[in-house]
mmCIF file of C-alpha atoms and ligand atoms in Angstrom:
data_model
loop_
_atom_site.group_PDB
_atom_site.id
_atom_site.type_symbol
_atom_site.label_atom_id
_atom_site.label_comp_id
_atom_site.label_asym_id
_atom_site.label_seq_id
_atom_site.Cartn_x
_atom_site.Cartn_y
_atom_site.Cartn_z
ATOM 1 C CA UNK U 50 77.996 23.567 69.205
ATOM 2 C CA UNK U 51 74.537 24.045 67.424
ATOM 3 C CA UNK U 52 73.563 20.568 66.256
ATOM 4 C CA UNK U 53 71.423 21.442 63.139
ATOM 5 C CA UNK U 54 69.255 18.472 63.007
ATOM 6 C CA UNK U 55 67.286 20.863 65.550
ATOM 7 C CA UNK U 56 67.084 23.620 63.294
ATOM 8 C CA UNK U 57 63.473 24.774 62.440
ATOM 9 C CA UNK U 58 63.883 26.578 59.012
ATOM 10 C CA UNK U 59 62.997 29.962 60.079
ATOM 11 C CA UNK U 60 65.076 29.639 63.269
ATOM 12 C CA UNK U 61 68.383 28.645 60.765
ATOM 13 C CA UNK U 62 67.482 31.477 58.301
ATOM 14 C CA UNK U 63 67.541 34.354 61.335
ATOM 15 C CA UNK U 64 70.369 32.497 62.525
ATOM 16 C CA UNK U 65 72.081 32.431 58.958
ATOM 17 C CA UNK U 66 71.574 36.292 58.718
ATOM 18 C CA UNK U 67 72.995 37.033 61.914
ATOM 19 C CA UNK U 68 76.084 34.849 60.730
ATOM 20 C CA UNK U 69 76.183 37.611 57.671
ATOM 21 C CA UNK U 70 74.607 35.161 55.147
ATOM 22 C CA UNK U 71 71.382 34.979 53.006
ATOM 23 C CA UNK U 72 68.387 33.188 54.317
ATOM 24 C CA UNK U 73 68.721 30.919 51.189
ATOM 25 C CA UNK U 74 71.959 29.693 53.177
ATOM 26 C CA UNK U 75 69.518 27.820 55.526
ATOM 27 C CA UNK U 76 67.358 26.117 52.637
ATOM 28 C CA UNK U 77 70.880 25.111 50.783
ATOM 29 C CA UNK U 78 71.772 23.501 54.088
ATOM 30 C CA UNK U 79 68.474 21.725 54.516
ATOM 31 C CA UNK U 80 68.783 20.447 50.485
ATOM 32 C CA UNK U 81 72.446 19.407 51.567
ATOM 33 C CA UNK U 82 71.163 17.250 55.581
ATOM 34 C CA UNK U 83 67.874 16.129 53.952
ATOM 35 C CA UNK U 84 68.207 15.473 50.519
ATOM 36 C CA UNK U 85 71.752 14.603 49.919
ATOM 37 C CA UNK U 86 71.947 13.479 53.553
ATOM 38 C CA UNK U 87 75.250 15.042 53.800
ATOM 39 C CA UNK U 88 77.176 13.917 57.301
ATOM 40 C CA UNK U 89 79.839 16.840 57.188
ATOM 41 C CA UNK U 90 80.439 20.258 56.050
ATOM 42 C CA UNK U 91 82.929 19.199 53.550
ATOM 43 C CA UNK U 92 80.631 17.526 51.836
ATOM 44 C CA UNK U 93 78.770 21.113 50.968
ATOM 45 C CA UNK U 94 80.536 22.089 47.749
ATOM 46 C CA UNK U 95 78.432 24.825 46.966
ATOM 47 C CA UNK U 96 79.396 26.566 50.436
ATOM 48 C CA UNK U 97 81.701 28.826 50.090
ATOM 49 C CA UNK U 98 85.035 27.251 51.768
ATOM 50 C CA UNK U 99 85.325 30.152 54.128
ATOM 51 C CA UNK U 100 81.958 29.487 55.319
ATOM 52 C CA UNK U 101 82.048 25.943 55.945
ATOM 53 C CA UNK U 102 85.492 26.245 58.528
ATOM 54 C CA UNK U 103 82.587 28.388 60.091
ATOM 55 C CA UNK U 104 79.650 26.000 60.399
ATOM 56 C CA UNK U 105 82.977 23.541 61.244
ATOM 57 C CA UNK U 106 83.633 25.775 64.423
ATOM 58 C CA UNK U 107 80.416 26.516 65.467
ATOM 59 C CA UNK U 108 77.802 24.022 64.685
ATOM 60 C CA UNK U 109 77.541 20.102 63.855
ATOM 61 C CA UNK U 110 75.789 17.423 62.724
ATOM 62 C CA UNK U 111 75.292 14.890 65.471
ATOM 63 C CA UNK U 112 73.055 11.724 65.987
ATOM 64 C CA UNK U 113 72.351 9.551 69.194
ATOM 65 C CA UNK U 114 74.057 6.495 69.580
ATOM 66 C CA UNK U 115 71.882 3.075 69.160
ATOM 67 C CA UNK U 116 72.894 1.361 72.833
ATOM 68 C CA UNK U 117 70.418 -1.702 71.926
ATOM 69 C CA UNK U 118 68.645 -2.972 68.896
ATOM 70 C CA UNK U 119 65.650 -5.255 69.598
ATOM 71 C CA UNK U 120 64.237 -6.706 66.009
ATOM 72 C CA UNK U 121 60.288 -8.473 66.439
ATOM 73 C CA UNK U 122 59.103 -11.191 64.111
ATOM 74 C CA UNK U 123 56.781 -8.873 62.692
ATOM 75 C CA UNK U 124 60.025 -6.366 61.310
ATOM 76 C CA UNK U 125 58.968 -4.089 64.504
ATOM 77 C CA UNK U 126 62.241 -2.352 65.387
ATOM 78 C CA UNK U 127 63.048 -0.735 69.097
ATOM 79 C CA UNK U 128 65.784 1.458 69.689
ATOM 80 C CA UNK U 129 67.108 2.356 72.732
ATOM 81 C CA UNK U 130 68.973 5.349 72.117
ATOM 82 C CA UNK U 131 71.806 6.965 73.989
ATOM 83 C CA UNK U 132 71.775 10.785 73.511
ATOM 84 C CA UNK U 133 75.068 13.051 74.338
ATOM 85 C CA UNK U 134 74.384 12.838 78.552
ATOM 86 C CA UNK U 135 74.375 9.293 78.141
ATOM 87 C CA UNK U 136 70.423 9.404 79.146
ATOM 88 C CA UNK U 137 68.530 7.138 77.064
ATOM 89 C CA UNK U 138 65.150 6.709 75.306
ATOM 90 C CA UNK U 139 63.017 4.547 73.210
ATOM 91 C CA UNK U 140 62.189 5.079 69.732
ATOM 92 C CA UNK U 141 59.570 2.697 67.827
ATOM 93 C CA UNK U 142 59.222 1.528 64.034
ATOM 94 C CA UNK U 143 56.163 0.328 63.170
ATOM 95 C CA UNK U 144 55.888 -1.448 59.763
ATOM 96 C CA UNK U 145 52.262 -0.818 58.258
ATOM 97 C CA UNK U 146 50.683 -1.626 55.178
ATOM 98 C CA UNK U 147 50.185 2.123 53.959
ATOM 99 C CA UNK U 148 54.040 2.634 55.258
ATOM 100 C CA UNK U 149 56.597 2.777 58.002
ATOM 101 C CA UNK U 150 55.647 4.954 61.123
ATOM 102 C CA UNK U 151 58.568 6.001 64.018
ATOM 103 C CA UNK U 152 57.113 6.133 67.696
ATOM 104 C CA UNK U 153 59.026 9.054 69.058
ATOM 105 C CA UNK U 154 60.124 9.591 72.490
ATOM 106 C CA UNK U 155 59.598 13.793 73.314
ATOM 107 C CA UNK U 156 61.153 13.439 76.892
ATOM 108 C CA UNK U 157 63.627 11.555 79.125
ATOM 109 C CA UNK U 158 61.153 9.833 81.267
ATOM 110 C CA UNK U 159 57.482 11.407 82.266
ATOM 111 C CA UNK U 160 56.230 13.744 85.150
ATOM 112 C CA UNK U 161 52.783 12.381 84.224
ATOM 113 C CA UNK U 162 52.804 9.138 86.707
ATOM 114 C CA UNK U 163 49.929 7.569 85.124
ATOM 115 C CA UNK U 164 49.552 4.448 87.345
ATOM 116 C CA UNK U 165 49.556 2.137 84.700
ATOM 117 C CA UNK U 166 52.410 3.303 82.752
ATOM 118 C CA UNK U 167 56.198 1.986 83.270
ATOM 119 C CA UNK U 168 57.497 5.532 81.357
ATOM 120 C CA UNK U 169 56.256 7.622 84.245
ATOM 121 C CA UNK U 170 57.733 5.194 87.103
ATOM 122 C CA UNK U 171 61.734 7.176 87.341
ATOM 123 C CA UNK U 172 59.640 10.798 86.545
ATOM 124 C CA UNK U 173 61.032 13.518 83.970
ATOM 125 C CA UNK U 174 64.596 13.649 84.211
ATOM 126 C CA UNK U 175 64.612 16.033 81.249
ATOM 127 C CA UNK U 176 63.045 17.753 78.437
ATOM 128 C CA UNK U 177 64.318 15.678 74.956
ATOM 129 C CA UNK U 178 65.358 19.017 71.980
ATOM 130 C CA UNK U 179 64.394 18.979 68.583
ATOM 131 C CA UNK U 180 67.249 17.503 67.276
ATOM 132 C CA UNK U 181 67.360 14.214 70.179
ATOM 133 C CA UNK U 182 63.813 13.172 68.196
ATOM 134 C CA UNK U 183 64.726 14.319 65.082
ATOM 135 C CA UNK U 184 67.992 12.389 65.515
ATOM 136 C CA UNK U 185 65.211 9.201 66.676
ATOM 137 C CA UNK U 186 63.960 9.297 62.915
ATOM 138 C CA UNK U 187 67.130 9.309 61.285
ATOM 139 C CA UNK U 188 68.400 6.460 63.236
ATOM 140 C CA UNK U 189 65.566 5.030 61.764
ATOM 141 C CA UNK U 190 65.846 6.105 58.498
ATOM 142 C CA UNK U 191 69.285 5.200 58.303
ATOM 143 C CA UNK U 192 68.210 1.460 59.344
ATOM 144 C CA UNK U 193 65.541 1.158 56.697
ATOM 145 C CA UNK U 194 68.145 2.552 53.948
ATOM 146 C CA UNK U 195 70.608 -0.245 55.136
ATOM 147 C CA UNK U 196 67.477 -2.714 54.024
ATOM 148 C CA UNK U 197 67.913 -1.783 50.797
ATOM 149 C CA UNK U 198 64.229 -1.377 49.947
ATOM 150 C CA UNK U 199 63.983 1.979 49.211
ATOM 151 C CA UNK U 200 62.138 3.006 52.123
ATOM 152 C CA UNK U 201 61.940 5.383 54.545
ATOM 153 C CA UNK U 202 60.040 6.846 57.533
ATOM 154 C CA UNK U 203 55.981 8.007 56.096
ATOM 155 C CA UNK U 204 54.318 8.568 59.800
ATOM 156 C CA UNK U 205 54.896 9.684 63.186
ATOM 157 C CA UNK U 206 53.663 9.389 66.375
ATOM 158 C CA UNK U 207 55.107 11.294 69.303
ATOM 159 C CA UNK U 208 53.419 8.539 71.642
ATOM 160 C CA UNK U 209 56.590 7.259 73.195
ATOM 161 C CA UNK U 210 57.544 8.452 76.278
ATOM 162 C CA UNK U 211 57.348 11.517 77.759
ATOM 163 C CA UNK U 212 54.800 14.368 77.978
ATOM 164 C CA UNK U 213 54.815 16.018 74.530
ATOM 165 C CA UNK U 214 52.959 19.355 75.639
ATOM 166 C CA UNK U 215 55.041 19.674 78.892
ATOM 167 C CA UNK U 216 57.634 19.968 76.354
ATOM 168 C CA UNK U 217 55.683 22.358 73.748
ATOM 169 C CA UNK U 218 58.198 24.408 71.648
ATOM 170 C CA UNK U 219 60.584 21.778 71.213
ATOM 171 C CA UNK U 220 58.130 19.235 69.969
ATOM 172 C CA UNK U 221 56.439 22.132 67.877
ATOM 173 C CA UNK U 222 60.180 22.273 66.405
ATOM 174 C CA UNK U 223 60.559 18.878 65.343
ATOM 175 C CA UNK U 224 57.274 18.859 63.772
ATOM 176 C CA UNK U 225 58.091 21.861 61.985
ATOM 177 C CA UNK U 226 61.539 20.237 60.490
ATOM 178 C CA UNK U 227 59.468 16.737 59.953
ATOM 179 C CA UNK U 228 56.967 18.671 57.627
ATOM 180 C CA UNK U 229 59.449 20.890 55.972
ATOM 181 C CA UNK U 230 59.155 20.322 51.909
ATOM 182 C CA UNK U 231 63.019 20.534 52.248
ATOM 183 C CA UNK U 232 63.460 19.258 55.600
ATOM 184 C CA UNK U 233 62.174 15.051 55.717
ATOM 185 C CA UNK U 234 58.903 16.482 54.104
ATOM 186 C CA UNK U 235 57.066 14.233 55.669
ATOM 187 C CA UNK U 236 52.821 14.712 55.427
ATOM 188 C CA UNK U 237 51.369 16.766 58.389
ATOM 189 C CA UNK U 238 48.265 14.785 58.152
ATOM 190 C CA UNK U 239 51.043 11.681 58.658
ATOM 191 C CA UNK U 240 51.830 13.194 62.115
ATOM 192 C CA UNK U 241 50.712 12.474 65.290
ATOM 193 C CA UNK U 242 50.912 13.922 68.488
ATOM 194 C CA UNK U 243 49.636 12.163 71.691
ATOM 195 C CA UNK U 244 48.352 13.838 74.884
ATOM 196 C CA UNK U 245 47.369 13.403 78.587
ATOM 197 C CA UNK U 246 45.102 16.462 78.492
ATOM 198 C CA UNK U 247 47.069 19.228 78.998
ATOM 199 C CA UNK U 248 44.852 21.922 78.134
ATOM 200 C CA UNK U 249 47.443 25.045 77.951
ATOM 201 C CA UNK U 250 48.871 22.357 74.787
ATOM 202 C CA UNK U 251 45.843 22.091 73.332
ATOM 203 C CA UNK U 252 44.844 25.603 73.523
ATOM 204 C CA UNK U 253 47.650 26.361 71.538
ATOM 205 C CA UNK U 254 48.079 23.188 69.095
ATOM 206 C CA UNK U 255 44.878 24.419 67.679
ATOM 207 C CA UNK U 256 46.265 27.955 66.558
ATOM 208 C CA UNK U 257 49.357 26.110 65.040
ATOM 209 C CA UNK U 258 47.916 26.235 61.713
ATOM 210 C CA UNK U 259 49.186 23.345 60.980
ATOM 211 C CA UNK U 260 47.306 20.181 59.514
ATOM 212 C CA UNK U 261 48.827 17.485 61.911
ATOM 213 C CA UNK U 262 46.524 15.364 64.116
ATOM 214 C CA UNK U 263 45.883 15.237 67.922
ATOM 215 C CA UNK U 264 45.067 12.007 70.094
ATOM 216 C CA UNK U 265 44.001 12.192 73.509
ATOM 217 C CA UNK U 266 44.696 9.451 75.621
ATOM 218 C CA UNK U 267 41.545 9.360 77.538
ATOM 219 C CA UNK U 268 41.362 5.750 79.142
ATOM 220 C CA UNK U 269 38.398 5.994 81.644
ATOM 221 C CA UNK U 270 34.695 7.869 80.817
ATOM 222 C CA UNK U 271 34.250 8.978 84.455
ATOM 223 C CA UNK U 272 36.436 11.500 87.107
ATOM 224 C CA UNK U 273 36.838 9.042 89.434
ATOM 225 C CA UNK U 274 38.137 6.531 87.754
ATOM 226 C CA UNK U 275 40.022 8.837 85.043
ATOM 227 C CA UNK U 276 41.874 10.438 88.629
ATOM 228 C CA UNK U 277 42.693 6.834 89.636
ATOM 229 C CA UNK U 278 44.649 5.752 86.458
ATOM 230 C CA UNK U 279 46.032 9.726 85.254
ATOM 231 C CA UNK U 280 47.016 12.276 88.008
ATOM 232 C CA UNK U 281 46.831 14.938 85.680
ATOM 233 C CA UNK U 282 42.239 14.612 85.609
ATOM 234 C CA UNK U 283 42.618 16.247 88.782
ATOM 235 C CA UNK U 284 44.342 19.232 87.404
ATOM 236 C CA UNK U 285 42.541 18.875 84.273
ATOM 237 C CA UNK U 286 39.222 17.457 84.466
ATOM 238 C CA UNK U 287 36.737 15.958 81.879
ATOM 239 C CA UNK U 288 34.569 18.820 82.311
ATOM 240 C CA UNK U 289 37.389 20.871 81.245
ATOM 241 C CA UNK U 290 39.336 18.458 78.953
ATOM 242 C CA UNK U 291 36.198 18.107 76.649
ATOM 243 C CA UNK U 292 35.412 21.166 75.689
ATOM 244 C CA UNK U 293 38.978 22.062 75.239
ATOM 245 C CA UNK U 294 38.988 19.383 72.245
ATOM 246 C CA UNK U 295 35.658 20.416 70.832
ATOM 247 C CA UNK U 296 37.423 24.161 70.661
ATOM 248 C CA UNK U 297 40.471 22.480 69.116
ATOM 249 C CA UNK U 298 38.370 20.633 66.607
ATOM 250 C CA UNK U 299 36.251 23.787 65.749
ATOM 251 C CA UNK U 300 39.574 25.901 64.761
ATOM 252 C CA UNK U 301 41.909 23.320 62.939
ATOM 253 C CA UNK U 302 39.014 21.414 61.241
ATOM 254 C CA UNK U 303 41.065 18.092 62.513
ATOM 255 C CA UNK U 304 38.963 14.938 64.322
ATOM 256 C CA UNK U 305 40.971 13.781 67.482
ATOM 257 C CA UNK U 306 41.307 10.299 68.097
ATOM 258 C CA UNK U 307 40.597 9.709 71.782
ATOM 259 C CA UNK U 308 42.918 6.595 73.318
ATOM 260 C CA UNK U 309 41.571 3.912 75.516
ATOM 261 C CA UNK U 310 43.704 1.463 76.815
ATOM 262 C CA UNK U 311 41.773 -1.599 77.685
ATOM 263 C CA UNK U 312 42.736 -2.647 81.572
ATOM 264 C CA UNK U 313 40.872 -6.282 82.972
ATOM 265 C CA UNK U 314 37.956 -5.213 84.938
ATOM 266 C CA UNK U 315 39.017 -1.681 85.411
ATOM 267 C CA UNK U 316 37.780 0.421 82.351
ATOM 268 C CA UNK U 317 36.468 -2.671 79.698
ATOM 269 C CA UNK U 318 33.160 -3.389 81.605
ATOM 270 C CA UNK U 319 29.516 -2.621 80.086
ATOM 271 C CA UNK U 320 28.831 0.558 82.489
ATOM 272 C CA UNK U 321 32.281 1.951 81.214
ATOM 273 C CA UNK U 322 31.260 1.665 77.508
ATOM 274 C CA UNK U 323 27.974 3.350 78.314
ATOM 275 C CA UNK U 324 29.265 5.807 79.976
ATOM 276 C CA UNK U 325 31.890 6.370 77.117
ATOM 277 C CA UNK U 326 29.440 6.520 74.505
ATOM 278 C CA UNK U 327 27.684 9.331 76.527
ATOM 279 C CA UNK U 328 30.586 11.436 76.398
ATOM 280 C CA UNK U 329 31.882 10.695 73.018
ATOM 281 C CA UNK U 330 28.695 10.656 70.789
ATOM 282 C CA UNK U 331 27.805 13.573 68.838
ATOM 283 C CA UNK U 332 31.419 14.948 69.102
ATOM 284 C CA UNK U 333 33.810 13.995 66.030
ATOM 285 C CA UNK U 334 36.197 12.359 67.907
ATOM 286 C CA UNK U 335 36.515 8.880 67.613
ATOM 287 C CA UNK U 336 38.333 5.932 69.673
ATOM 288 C CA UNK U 337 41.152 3.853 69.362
ATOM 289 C CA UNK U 338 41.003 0.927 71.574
ATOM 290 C CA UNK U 339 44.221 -0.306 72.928
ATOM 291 C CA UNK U 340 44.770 -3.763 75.188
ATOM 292 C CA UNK U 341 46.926 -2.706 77.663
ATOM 293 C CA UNK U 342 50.030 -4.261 77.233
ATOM 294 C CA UNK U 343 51.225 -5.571 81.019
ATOM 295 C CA UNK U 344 54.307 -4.613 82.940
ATOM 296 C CA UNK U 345 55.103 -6.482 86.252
ATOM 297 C CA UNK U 346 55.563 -2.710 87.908
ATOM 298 C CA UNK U 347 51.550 -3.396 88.874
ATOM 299 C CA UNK U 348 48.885 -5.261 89.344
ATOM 300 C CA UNK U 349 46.827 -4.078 85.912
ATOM 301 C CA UNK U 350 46.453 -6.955 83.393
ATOM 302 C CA UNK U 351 45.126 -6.998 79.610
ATOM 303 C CA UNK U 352 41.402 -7.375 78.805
ATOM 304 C CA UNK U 353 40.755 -10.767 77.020
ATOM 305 C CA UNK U 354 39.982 -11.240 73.510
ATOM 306 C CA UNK U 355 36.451 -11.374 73.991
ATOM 307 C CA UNK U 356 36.021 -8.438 76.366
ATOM 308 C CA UNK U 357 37.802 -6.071 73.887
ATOM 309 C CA UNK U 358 35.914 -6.688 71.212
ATOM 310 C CA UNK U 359 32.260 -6.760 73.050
ATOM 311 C CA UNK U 360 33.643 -3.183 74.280
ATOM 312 C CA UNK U 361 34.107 -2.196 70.590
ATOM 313 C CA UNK U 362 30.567 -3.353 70.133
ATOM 314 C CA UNK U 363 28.863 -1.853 72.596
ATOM 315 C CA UNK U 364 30.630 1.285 71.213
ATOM 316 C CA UNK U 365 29.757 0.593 67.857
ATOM 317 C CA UNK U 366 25.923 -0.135 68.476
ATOM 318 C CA UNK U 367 26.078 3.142 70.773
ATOM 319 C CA UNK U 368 27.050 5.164 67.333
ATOM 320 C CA UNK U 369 30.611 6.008 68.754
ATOM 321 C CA UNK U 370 33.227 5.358 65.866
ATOM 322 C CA UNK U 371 35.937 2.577 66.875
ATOM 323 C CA UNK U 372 39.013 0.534 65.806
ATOM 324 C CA UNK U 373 41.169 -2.134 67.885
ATOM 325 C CA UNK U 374 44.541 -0.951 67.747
ATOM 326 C CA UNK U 375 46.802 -3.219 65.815
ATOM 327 C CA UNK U 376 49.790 -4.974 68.236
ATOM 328 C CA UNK U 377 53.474 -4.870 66.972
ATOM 329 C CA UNK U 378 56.531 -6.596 68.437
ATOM 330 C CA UNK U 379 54.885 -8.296 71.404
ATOM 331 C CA UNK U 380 57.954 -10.596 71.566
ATOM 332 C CA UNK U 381 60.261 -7.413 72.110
ATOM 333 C CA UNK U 382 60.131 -4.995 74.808
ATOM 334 C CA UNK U 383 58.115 -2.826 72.371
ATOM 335 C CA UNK U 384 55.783 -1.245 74.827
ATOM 336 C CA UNK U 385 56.001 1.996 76.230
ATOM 337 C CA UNK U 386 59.298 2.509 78.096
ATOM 338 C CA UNK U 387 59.428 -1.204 78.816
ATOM 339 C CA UNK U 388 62.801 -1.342 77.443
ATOM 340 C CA UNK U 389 63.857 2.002 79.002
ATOM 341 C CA UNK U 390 62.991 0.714 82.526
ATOM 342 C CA UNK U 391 64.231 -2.520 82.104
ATOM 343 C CA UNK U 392 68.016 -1.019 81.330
ATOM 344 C CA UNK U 393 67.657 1.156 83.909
ATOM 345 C CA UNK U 394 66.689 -1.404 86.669
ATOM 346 C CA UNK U 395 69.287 -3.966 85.484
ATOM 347 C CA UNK U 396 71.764 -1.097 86.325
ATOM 348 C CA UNK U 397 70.889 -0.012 89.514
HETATM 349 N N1 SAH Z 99 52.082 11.406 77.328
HETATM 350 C C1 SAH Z 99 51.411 11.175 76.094
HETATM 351 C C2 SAH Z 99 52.186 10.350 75.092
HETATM 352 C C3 SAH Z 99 52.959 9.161 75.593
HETATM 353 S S1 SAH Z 99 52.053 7.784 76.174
HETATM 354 C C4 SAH Z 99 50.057 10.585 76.332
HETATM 355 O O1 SAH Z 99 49.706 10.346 77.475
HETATM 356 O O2 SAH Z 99 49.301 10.432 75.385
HETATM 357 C C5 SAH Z 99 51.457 7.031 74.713
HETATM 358 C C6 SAH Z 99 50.250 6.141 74.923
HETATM 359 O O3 SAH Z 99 50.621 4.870 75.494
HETATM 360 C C7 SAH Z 99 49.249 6.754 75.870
HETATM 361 O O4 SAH Z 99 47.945 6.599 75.369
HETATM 362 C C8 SAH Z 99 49.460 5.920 77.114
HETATM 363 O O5 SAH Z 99 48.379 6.001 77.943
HETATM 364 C C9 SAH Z 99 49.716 4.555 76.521
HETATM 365 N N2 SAH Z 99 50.281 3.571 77.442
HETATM 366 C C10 SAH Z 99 51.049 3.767 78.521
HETATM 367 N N3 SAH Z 99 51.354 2.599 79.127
HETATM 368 C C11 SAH Z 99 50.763 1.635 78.405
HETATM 369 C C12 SAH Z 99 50.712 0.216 78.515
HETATM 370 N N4 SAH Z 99 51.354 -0.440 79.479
HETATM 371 N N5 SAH Z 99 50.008 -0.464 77.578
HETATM 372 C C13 SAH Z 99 49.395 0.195 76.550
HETATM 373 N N6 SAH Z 99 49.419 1.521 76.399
HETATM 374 C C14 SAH Z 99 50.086 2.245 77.314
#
């Protein structure tokens, strides 16, 4: 069965033609999921009824299962979804002022094994397809519509877990459907995808044509300490990681946010911020600071109140262009595969 929340539009019209229909089948089938959020074929009155019996036969409409619900004080909502293997992942929603932003999951655990990540600690078990994120936002969507409110998903972030460019065309998909005018139409400049540095991705994000944004977790301003905390420096160094950005912000025009988690004594001290402002300054990237958030996996603990912000200052006085990332549902399991790994421990 095709599930065609994983559709990209020009992938449904070939497949439409080759099915005997017009292309316009595909956009009266994206009016029918994404507009009149249709659940079943039968639904589609404007489809011929020979035609539906075969989208009935030969493709669906299928979302994960929510296994667990974890709701924060601050409206912060975590999924833990269970997709058709019974594998699970997290999924994120983020309640801001300017609107309501999904952290997706791209991949069934992470081949990255950043040491002080908990998504990385069982490795990749598989690639997630378009529709297993698309099917992340709907769950979401679906939630917010039960509120009542009017609302619905604005932003996302593919920041959960998983690598998104070691899972490039499928990501590329779901951005594609996200975007769509008749798909959730939601803003490329409202989308967000998160790397580790993998250059071959970022070669080819920049020729996308598209008008999303890129953020680079970058989390130490040095080699050695950038190989200590993310494996993949050695394969992709600084000296090669940099100018790959400053090629990708030459062709799309976009500014890359670069990531830095803030780790006690590891990567907050004075030397660090120098040496950050060094590489960052003059470039139009600019950094989003982000306390780490602790796991008891190892033996990394947050930067205090007063360290993270004299970091931002030094950064700030150096010229470098800084926020403080804001914190949602620190009384859930809202951190990066926390929730994930905790499921999957209990049932060993
Ligand atoms: N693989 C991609 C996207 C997923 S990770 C990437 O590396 O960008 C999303 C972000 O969460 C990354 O910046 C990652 O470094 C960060 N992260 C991982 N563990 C964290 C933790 N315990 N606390 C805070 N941020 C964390």
């Amino acid at each position: 069965m095709i599930n065609l929340y994983g559709m990209e539009m020009n992938k449904l019209q070939k497949l439409m033609v080759e099915e005997g229909q017009k292309p316009y089948r595909a956009i009266q089938l994206y009016t029918w999921i994404y507009e009149k959020k249709a659940q079943n074929f039968d639904e589609m009155s404007d489809i011929s009824l020979k035609f539906r019996e075969v989208l009935k036969e030969k493709y669906c409409l299928e979302l994960p299962k929510i296994f667990l619900k974890q709701e924060s004080k601050d409206g912060t909502v975590k999924l833990l979804v269970e997709l058709n293997d019974g594998k699970k992942v997290e999924c994120v929603l983020m309640r801001y002022s300017y609107g309501n932003a999904v952290c997706v999951s791209s991949q069934v655990g992470c081949n990255m094994g950043c040491s002080f990540c908990s998504s990385g600690l069982l490795g990749k078990q598989r690639n997630l397809l378009p529709e297993e994120m698309m099917g992340q936002v709907l769950l979401i969507n679906k939630l917010l519509k039960e509120e009542g409110k009017g609302e619905r998903v604005t932003h996302i972030v593919v920041m959960g877990t998983g690598e998104p460019f070691d899972n490039y065309d499928n990501v590329m998909d779901f951005i594609r459907i996200l975007n769509h005018p008749k798909g959730l139409a939601i803003g490329a400049r409202h989308i967000t995808v998160s790397t580790c540095g993998i250059i071959e991705g970022i070669h080819k994000y920049a020729r996308e044509g598209l008008q999303t944004n890129l953020a680079i977790s970058l989390h130490a301003p040095n080699n050695e300490l950038r190989n200590k905390l993310m494996k993949i420096n050695k394969a992709y160094p600084l000296e090669v990681l940099l100018p790959a950005v400053k090629e990708y912000e030459t062709i799309s025009g976009r500014r890359v946010t670069y990531e830095y988690l803030l780790i006690d004594h590891v990567n907050d001290t004075e030397e660090c911020a120098k040496e950050l402002i060094k590489l960052i300054k003059g470039t139009m990237g600019y950094v989003n600071l982000i306390p780490y958030n602790e796991t008891d996996k190892n033996d990394y603990h947050r930067s205090s109140g007063n360290r993270v912000h004299a970091f931002l200052d030094y950064l700030t006085k150096g010229g470098v262009t800084a926020t403080i990332r804001k914190e949602f549902g620190s009384d859930i399991d809202a951190a990066c595969g926390q929730l994930r790994a905790k499921v999957e421990d209990n049932g060993k």
